[in-house]
Amino acid sequence: MCKLLQPELDRITRCLKRTLGNKNGDSALILVSVLLFTIIIPISTYAMNSTILLTQYDKIKQAIKVSAMGALYNVSQDTILYDTGKQTVADAFTTLFKKNLQIDDSGYSKILTTTQPITIQELVVYDAGDVPATCPQGTVISFPAIHVVVSTQFKDCFGKPRDVLIHSDIDIFER
């Protein structure tokens, strides 16, 4: 089998020697092409893909923070909320979150490119009577706060779905 390939390999070797020995710049063109297609394009595609995914992730993270601060606007360090008060804060958060991300009734955002609806997996309101506490994800909560876990799925530049799970604990001091 090697003997069958030998003439072809010799021809390729002669061609490479002739091209690399050429003074017209053909060797530089080949080198630039190889670098472009094997190094530069894959790295820049990966960087662009990461930037797009990170930007969408940050938009959701910011929407959670702003919505939680809006829902906790009237809650102080000494506020005790009963079940109806906690439900009111949770409803306010949900309303603000959907408004900030422009989420329609089906759960999809008009400003993000998600392949699944944006869903709130966990939403717990902690008041002065509940703290100090530990949220279901293991974070210690020292002040009245909202614990939120949001999930969705993004599609990256290559069409591959990426599952996203965002956990935030926003207290009244915005920590």
XYZ file of N, CA and C in Angstrom:
525
model
N 0.825 -1.186 0.000
C 0.000 0.000 0.000
C 0.872 1.254 0.000
N 1.976 1.240 0.780
C 2.877 2.387 0.825
C 3.521 2.641 -0.537
N 3.795 1.545 -1.267
C 4.411 1.702 -2.582
C 3.440 2.359 -3.553
N 2.139 2.127 -3.371
C 1.143 2.764 -4.221
C 1.044 4.262 -3.931
N 1.237 4.643 -2.694
C 1.140 6.039 -2.304
C 2.443 6.804 -2.518
N 3.556 6.102 -2.683
C 4.862 6.753 -2.781
C 4.951 7.760 -3.928
N 4.478 7.450 -5.133
C 4.560 8.444 -6.216
C 3.776 9.727 -5.889
N 2.645 9.561 -5.265
C 1.833 10.724 -4.895
C 2.525 11.559 -3.832
N 3.108 10.898 -2.836
C 3.843 11.607 -1.790
C 5.057 12.340 -2.370
N 5.744 11.728 -3.316
C 6.882 12.378 -3.967
C 6.432 13.627 -4.729
N 5.314 13.531 -5.405
C 4.785 14.667 -6.157
C 4.432 15.823 -5.215
N 3.793 15.520 -4.079
C 3.438 16.547 -3.082
C 4.697 17.167 -2.489
N 5.699 16.349 -2.205
C 6.957 16.846 -1.650
C 7.643 17.787 -2.638
N 7.704 17.404 -3.933
C 8.318 18.267 -4.959
C 7.566 19.591 -5.076
N 6.251 19.528 -5.015
C 5.423 20.730 -5.122
C 5.682 21.672 -3.947
N 5.761 21.104 -2.733
C 6.042 21.922 -1.554
C 7.425 22.550 -1.611
N 8.410 21.782 -2.042
C 9.772 22.318 -2.154
C 9.820 23.454 -3.172
N 9.135 23.260 -4.290
C 9.116 24.273 -5.340
C 8.402 25.543 -4.851
N 7.288 25.368 -4.129
C 6.522 26.522 -3.639
C 7.270 27.261 -2.540
N 7.828 26.528 -1.593
C 8.535 27.169 -0.488
C 9.842 27.801 -0.946
N 10.428 27.297 -2.027
C 11.662 27.867 -2.557
C 11.398 29.017 -3.515
N 10.136 29.228 -3.875
C 9.755 30.280 -4.800
C 9.920 31.646 -4.136
N 10.445 32.615 -4.840
C 10.675 33.952 -4.292
C 9.501 34.903 -4.546
N 8.416 34.430 -5.117
C 7.283 35.288 -5.448
C 6.323 35.494 -4.271
N 6.590 34.910 -3.134
C 5.725 35.086 -1.966
C 4.682 33.995 -1.805
N 4.768 32.932 -2.606
C 3.804 31.841 -2.488
C 3.890 31.160 -1.127
N 5.087 31.045 -0.591
C 5.241 30.385 0.707
C 4.596 31.212 1.815
N 4.695 32.514 1.737
C 4.059 33.372 2.737
C 2.540 33.261 2.649
N 2.031 33.179 1.444
C 0.596 33.028 1.242
C 0.096 31.718 1.843
N 0.830 30.645 1.642
C 0.450 29.349 2.205
C 0.506 29.408 3.730
N 1.557 30.006 4.287
C 1.700 30.103 5.736
C 0.571 30.921 6.348
N 0.249 32.047 5.744
C -0.849 32.886 6.243
C -2.172 32.139 6.151
N -2.395 31.440 5.067
C -3.642 30.674 4.911
C -3.763 29.589 5.977
N -2.670 28.889 6.222
C -2.690 27.836 7.244
C -2.969 28.440 8.622
N -2.287 29.527 8.944
C -2.527 30.187 10.241
C -3.957 30.683 10.359
N -4.467 31.258 9.288
C -5.819 31.802 9.305
C -6.860 30.721 9.558
N -6.754 29.629 8.840
C -7.782 28.600 8.932
C -7.610 27.650 10.112
N -6.427 27.539 10.661
C -6.235 26.601 11.764
C -6.170 27.269 13.127
N -5.841 28.555 13.176
C -5.676 29.203 14.474
C -6.608 30.402 14.646
N -6.520 31.362 13.766
C -7.212 32.638 13.960
C -8.730 32.494 13.881
N -9.247 31.862 12.869
C -10.701 31.735 12.715
C -11.323 30.921 13.854
N -10.780 29.762 14.242
C -11.395 29.038 15.370
C -11.360 29.823 16.687
N -10.265 30.512 16.959
C -10.181 31.275 18.214
C -11.160 32.439 18.203
N -11.262 33.160 17.101
C -12.183 34.292 17.054
C -13.646 33.824 17.080
N -13.948 32.686 16.485
C -15.308 32.137 16.543
C -15.658 31.740 17.972
N -14.718 31.114 18.665
C -14.950 30.739 20.055
C -15.153 31.985 20.919
N -14.350 33.016 20.711
C -14.479 34.258 21.488
C -15.824 34.927 21.227
N -16.256 34.957 19.976
C -17.541 35.555 19.640
C -18.692 34.763 20.271
N -18.621 33.457 20.201
C -19.642 32.599 20.785
C -19.726 32.818 22.294
N -18.592 32.855 22.964
C -18.558 33.065 24.410
C -19.118 34.431 24.784
N -18.800 35.441 24.009
C -19.288 36.790 24.282
C -20.800 36.870 24.150
N -21.352 36.254 23.131
C -22.806 36.273 22.940
C -23.509 35.563 24.095
N -23.023 34.395 24.475
C -23.644 33.654 25.580
C -23.514 34.408 26.900
N -22.348 34.986 27.154
C -22.125 35.728 28.394
C -22.992 36.977 28.466
N -23.195 37.640 27.349
C -24.048 38.830 27.320
C -25.491 38.469 27.671
N -25.992 37.386 27.121
C -27.363 36.971 27.425
C -27.490 36.550 28.892
N -26.491 35.841 29.388
C -26.473 35.427 30.791
C -26.506 36.668 31.694
N -25.691 37.664 31.364
C -25.642 38.888 32.165
C -26.955 39.654 32.135
N -27.656 39.646 31.007
C -28.954 40.318 30.927
C -29.946 39.689 31.899
N -29.961 38.366 31.970
C -30.865 37.695 32.910
C -30.450 37.999 34.339
N -29.151 37.948 34.621
C -28.635 38.230 35.959
C -29.005 39.651 36.399
N -28.860 40.623 35.514
C -29.218 42.000 35.827
C -30.718 42.159 36.032
N -31.509 41.466 35.221
C -32.961 41.535 35.373
C -33.387 40.960 36.721
N -32.727 39.896 37.166
C -33.030 39.323 38.478
C -32.725 40.346 39.575
N -31.568 40.981 39.488
C -31.147 41.928 40.516
C -32.085 43.138 40.574
N -32.381 43.721 39.430
C -33.250 44.897 39.380
C -34.659 44.547 39.853
N -35.161 43.409 39.436
C -36.507 42.998 39.827
C -36.585 42.719 41.323
N -35.552 42.092 41.876
C -35.535 41.809 43.314
C -35.467 43.104 44.124
N -34.641 44.043 43.674
C -34.550 45.316 44.389
C -35.876 46.074 44.320
N -36.562 46.001 43.183
C -37.874 46.631 43.067
C -38.905 45.972 43.966
N -38.862 44.653 44.061
C -39.825 43.921 44.897
C -39.539 44.134 46.383
N -38.279 44.320 46.743
C -37.889 44.525 48.147
C -37.834 46.000 48.538
N -38.384 46.875 47.716
C -38.267 48.310 47.920
C -38.766 48.752 49.302
N -39.875 48.220 49.755
C -40.462 48.632 51.039
C -40.062 47.738 52.208
N -39.163 46.811 51.995
C -38.746 45.887 53.048
C -37.481 46.436 53.693
N -37.507 46.507 55.033
C -36.323 46.984 55.753
C -35.701 45.813 56.521
N -34.660 46.134 57.268
C -33.942 45.110 58.030
C -34.812 44.517 59.133
N -35.835 45.241 59.589
C -36.695 44.788 60.687
C -38.078 44.339 60.224
N -38.335 44.313 58.932
C -39.665 43.993 58.416
C -39.987 42.517 58.591
N -41.143 42.282 59.187
C -41.674 40.916 59.298
C -42.842 40.820 58.319
N -42.739 39.902 57.395
C -43.796 39.693 56.406
C -44.535 38.401 56.740
N -45.825 38.458 56.689
C -46.594 37.241 56.853
C -46.749 36.607 55.472
N -47.431 35.495 55.395
C -47.531 34.767 54.127
C -48.055 35.641 52.990
N -49.044 36.484 53.270
C -49.587 37.340 52.203
C -48.559 38.385 51.783
N -47.791 38.915 52.718
C -46.748 39.884 52.383
C -45.639 39.249 51.562
N -45.242 38.030 51.926
C -44.217 37.317 51.156
C -44.719 37.021 49.744
N -45.991 36.646 49.633
C -46.570 36.370 48.321
C -46.642 37.638 47.481
N -46.940 38.762 48.115
C -46.975 40.042 47.397
C -45.599 40.401 46.854
N -44.555 40.205 47.670
C -43.184 40.479 47.220
C -42.808 39.518 46.089
N -43.164 38.258 46.211
C -42.863 37.274 45.168
C -43.593 37.619 43.870
N -44.851 38.023 43.971
C -45.614 38.404 42.778
C -45.030 39.654 42.130
N -44.598 40.607 42.967
C -43.982 41.826 42.443
C -42.694 41.485 41.706
N -41.901 40.582 42.280
C -40.670 40.156 41.616
C -40.975 39.528 40.258
N -41.919 38.613 40.228
C -42.257 37.911 38.989
C -42.728 38.892 37.916
N -43.574 39.826 38.305
C -44.076 40.822 37.359
C -42.945 41.688 36.808
N -42.083 42.171 37.706
C -40.964 43.007 37.277
C -39.967 42.230 36.416
N -39.713 40.992 36.774
C -38.780 40.148 36.017
C -39.285 39.945 34.587
N -40.561 39.628 34.459
C -41.137 39.427 33.120
C -41.133 40.724 32.319
N -41.366 41.824 32.992
C -41.371 43.115 32.308
C -39.958 43.509 31.873
N -38.968 43.296 32.729
C -37.591 43.666 32.412
C -37.018 42.863 31.254
N -37.369 41.596 31.155
C -36.866 40.757 30.062
C -37.841 40.643 28.894
N -38.973 41.353 28.986
C -40.011 41.322 27.958
C -40.422 39.887 27.645
N -40.797 39.168 28.686
C -41.199 37.765 28.551
C -42.689 37.713 28.233
N -43.040 36.994 27.178
C -44.444 36.878 26.798
C -45.135 35.759 27.595
N -46.384 35.501 27.276
C -47.164 34.507 28.023
C -46.623 33.085 27.871
N -45.922 32.810 26.790
C -45.377 31.467 26.591
C -44.031 31.267 27.294
N -43.463 32.357 27.862
C -42.221 32.243 28.619
C -40.965 32.606 27.844
N -41.117 33.040 26.601
C -39.961 33.417 25.789
C -39.738 34.926 25.846
N -38.484 35.315 25.860
C -38.124 36.722 25.904
C -38.035 37.290 24.498
N -38.431 38.546 24.376
C -38.342 39.215 23.075
C -36.950 39.783 22.837
N -36.122 39.877 23.887
C -34.795 40.478 23.741
C -33.660 39.459 23.842
N -33.976 38.206 24.157
C -32.959 37.154 24.253
C -33.267 36.056 23.246
N -32.254 35.315 22.855
C -32.459 34.204 21.924
C -32.372 32.897 22.709
N -33.467 32.527 23.306
C -33.529 31.288 24.072
C -34.275 30.235 23.262
N -33.920 28.985 23.498
C -34.600 27.892 22.804
C -35.641 27.220 23.685
N -35.653 27.589 24.956
C -36.668 27.115 25.890
C -37.203 28.312 26.660
N -38.393 28.199 27.215
C -38.923 29.315 28.006
C -38.037 29.605 29.222
N -38.029 30.858 29.626
C -37.314 31.259 30.837
C -38.245 30.962 32.007
N -37.817 30.064 32.886
C -38.672 29.666 33.996
C -37.998 29.947 35.331
N -38.805 30.348 36.283
C -38.328 30.560 37.643
C -38.500 29.238 38.375
N -37.385 28.557 38.641
C -37.417 27.252 39.292
C -37.702 27.371 40.794
N -37.040 28.343 41.435
C -37.205 28.560 42.875
C -37.351 30.050 43.127
N -38.259 30.395 44.041
C -38.445 31.787 44.462
C -38.865 31.771 45.923
N -37.958 32.236 46.780
C -38.220 32.246 48.222
C -37.950 33.650 48.737
N -38.887 34.170 49.518
C -38.729 35.488 50.132
C -38.401 35.282 51.606
N -37.315 35.909 52.067
C -36.893 35.843 53.466
C -37.112 37.212 54.103
N -37.759 37.238 55.268
C -37.937 38.496 55.988
C -37.076 38.486 57.250
N -37.236 39.506 58.092
C -36.405 39.631 59.297
C -36.596 38.444 60.245
N -37.762 37.835 60.249
C -38.011 36.691 61.115
C -37.381 35.396 60.615
N -37.014 35.351 59.357
C -36.449 34.140 58.762
C -34.923 34.088 58.805
N -34.287 35.228 58.986
C -32.825 35.274 58.909
C -32.201 35.217 60.292
N -31.032 34.702 60.446
C -30.185 34.108 59.416
C -30.739 32.757 58.954
N -30.527 32.491 57.695
C -31.027 31.259 57.076
C -30.047 30.807 55.996
N -30.267 29.606 55.521
C -29.483 29.077 54.408
C -30.453 28.754 53.281
N -30.177 29.299 52.100
C -31.070 29.055 50.966
C -30.911 27.602 50.490
N -31.838 27.103 49.663
C -31.742 25.727 49.182
C -30.453 25.403 48.412
N -29.780 26.431 47.905
C -28.529 26.218 47.181
C -27.309 26.269 48.106
N -27.524 26.576 49.398
C -26.436 26.547 50.363
C -25.837 27.885 50.750
N -26.363 28.983 50.228
C -25.842 30.308 50.559
C -26.458 30.787 51.871
N -25.620 31.378 52.737
C -26.104 31.916 54.003
C -26.722 33.287 53.744
N -27.932 33.485 54.238
C -28.659 34.742 54.072
C -28.760 35.404 55.430
N -28.244 36.629 55.547
C -28.191 37.327 56.825
C -29.206 38.449 56.953
N -29.756 38.913 55.837
C -30.708 40.022 55.829
C -31.922 39.630 55.001
N -33.041 40.333 55.133
C -34.201 40.042 54.280
C -33.784 40.018 52.807
N -34.233 39.009 52.105
C -33.748 38.801 50.741
C -34.740 38.000 49.908
N -34.421 37.906 48.635
C -35.148 37.039 47.711
C -34.141 36.040 47.148
N -34.490 34.772 47.218
C -33.688 33.695 46.628
C -34.374 33.288 45.331
N -33.623 33.285 44.225
C -34.197 32.980 42.913
C -33.279 32.024 42.154
N -33.893 31.045 41.505
C -33.178 30.182 40.570
C -33.978 30.201 39.266
N -33.308 30.629 38.194
C -33.937 30.752 36.885
C -33.230 29.797 35.922
N -33.999 29.143 35.073
C -33.391 28.254 34.076
C -33.927 28.562 32.690
N -33.090 28.313 31.711
C -33.468 28.442 30.310
C -32.415 27.706 29.476
N -32.487 27.884 28.182
C -31.515 27.259 27.294
C -31.202 28.241 26.163
N -29.910 28.486 25.932
C -29.454 29.338 24.839
C -28.973 28.461 23.696
N -29.018 29.019 22.500
C -28.409 28.358 21.349
C -27.144 29.134 21.019
N -26.007 28.436 20.943
C -24.758 29.122 20.640
C -24.612 29.323 19.130
N -23.500 29.903 18.715
C -23.265 30.208 17.290
C -23.270 28.971 16.404
N -22.966 27.831 16.980
C -22.885 26.600 16.212
C -24.196 25.829 16.206
N -25.231 26.399 16.837
C -26.533 25.754 16.898
C -26.676 24.750 18.023
N -25.664 24.651 18.863
C -25.696 23.692 19.967
C -26.428 24.315 21.163
N -27.405 23.602 21.737
C -28.122 24.155 22.893
C -27.257 24.130 24.164
N -27.339 25.195 24.931
C -26.585 25.323 26.186
C -27.576 25.578 27.316
N -27.655 24.642 28.264
C -28.529 24.811 29.419
C -27.927 25.838 30.364
N -28.790 26.713 30.898
C -28.344 27.771 31.790
C -29.184 27.712 33.059
N -28.504 27.736 34.206
C -29.158 27.777 35.507
C -28.522 28.925 36.286
N -29.330 29.921 36.629
C -28.829 31.112 37.308
C -29.403 31.163 38.709
N -28.514 31.214 39.701
C -28.909 31.284 41.107
C -28.496 32.646 41.644
N -29.449 33.359 42.264
C -29.141 34.662 42.865
C -29.854 34.783 44.198
N -29.147 35.359 45.148
C -29.731 35.738 46.435
C -29.497 37.234 46.587
N -30.562 38.013 46.437
C -30.459 39.472 46.484
C -31.093 39.934 47.789
N -30.271 40.555 48.653
C -30.830 41.069 49.904
C -31.121 42.555 49.790
N -31.660 43.122 50.851
C -32.088 44.529 50.805
C -30.923 45.482 50.674
N -29.716 45.017 50.934
C -28.527 45.865 50.778
C -27.830 45.606 49.448
N -28.470 44.853 48.550
C -27.977 44.544 47.213
C -26.624 43.850 47.237
N -26.535 42.753 47.980
C -25.292 41.984 48.050
C -25.360 40.790 47.152
